[in-house]
Amino acid sequence: MADLVSNRRAYHDYEIVETYEAGIVLQGTEIKSLRDHGGSLQEAYVKVIGNELWLIGANIALYRFGNINNHEERRDRKLLMHSREISRLKAAIKEKGFTLVPLAMYLKKGRVKLKIGRGKGKKKADKRAAIKERDEKRTLQRALKNH
């Protein structure tokens, strides 16, 4: 279950508390483009509109063998989840500071799924502390490996 597209920046910018899985409504050329790893979730976000989930701002590159019927690169895409899951998500993001962030797109039984994270934005100091902690851990592992 390798990722077709991942949003590595999300783990740097947000403290992910919970993850969810949602289906996504795509056109044929979008799926073919994703299988070629032609997409980006860097500027994308998930929004609850009415009683539906939408992926907004995701970029799926044009399929290189597509003709005039090729898809629009930055269109809003509907996400598929059970209505009770959507209402649970709606309540979860009403907490102050929480948001829904797309983390990755992957294939599961031939269908494209979107991994969504419920997270809180990190402050600049938190990001620096995480980087410092990671570097310290890396140097410790290097020191242990050399001895």
CSV table of C-alpha atoms in Angstrom, one decimal, residues 17 112 119:
chain,number,residue,atom,x,y,z
A,17,VAL,CA,-3.9,13.7,16.6
A,112,VAL,CA,-7.9,5.6,-4.5
A,119,GLY,CA,-4.4,18.2,13.7
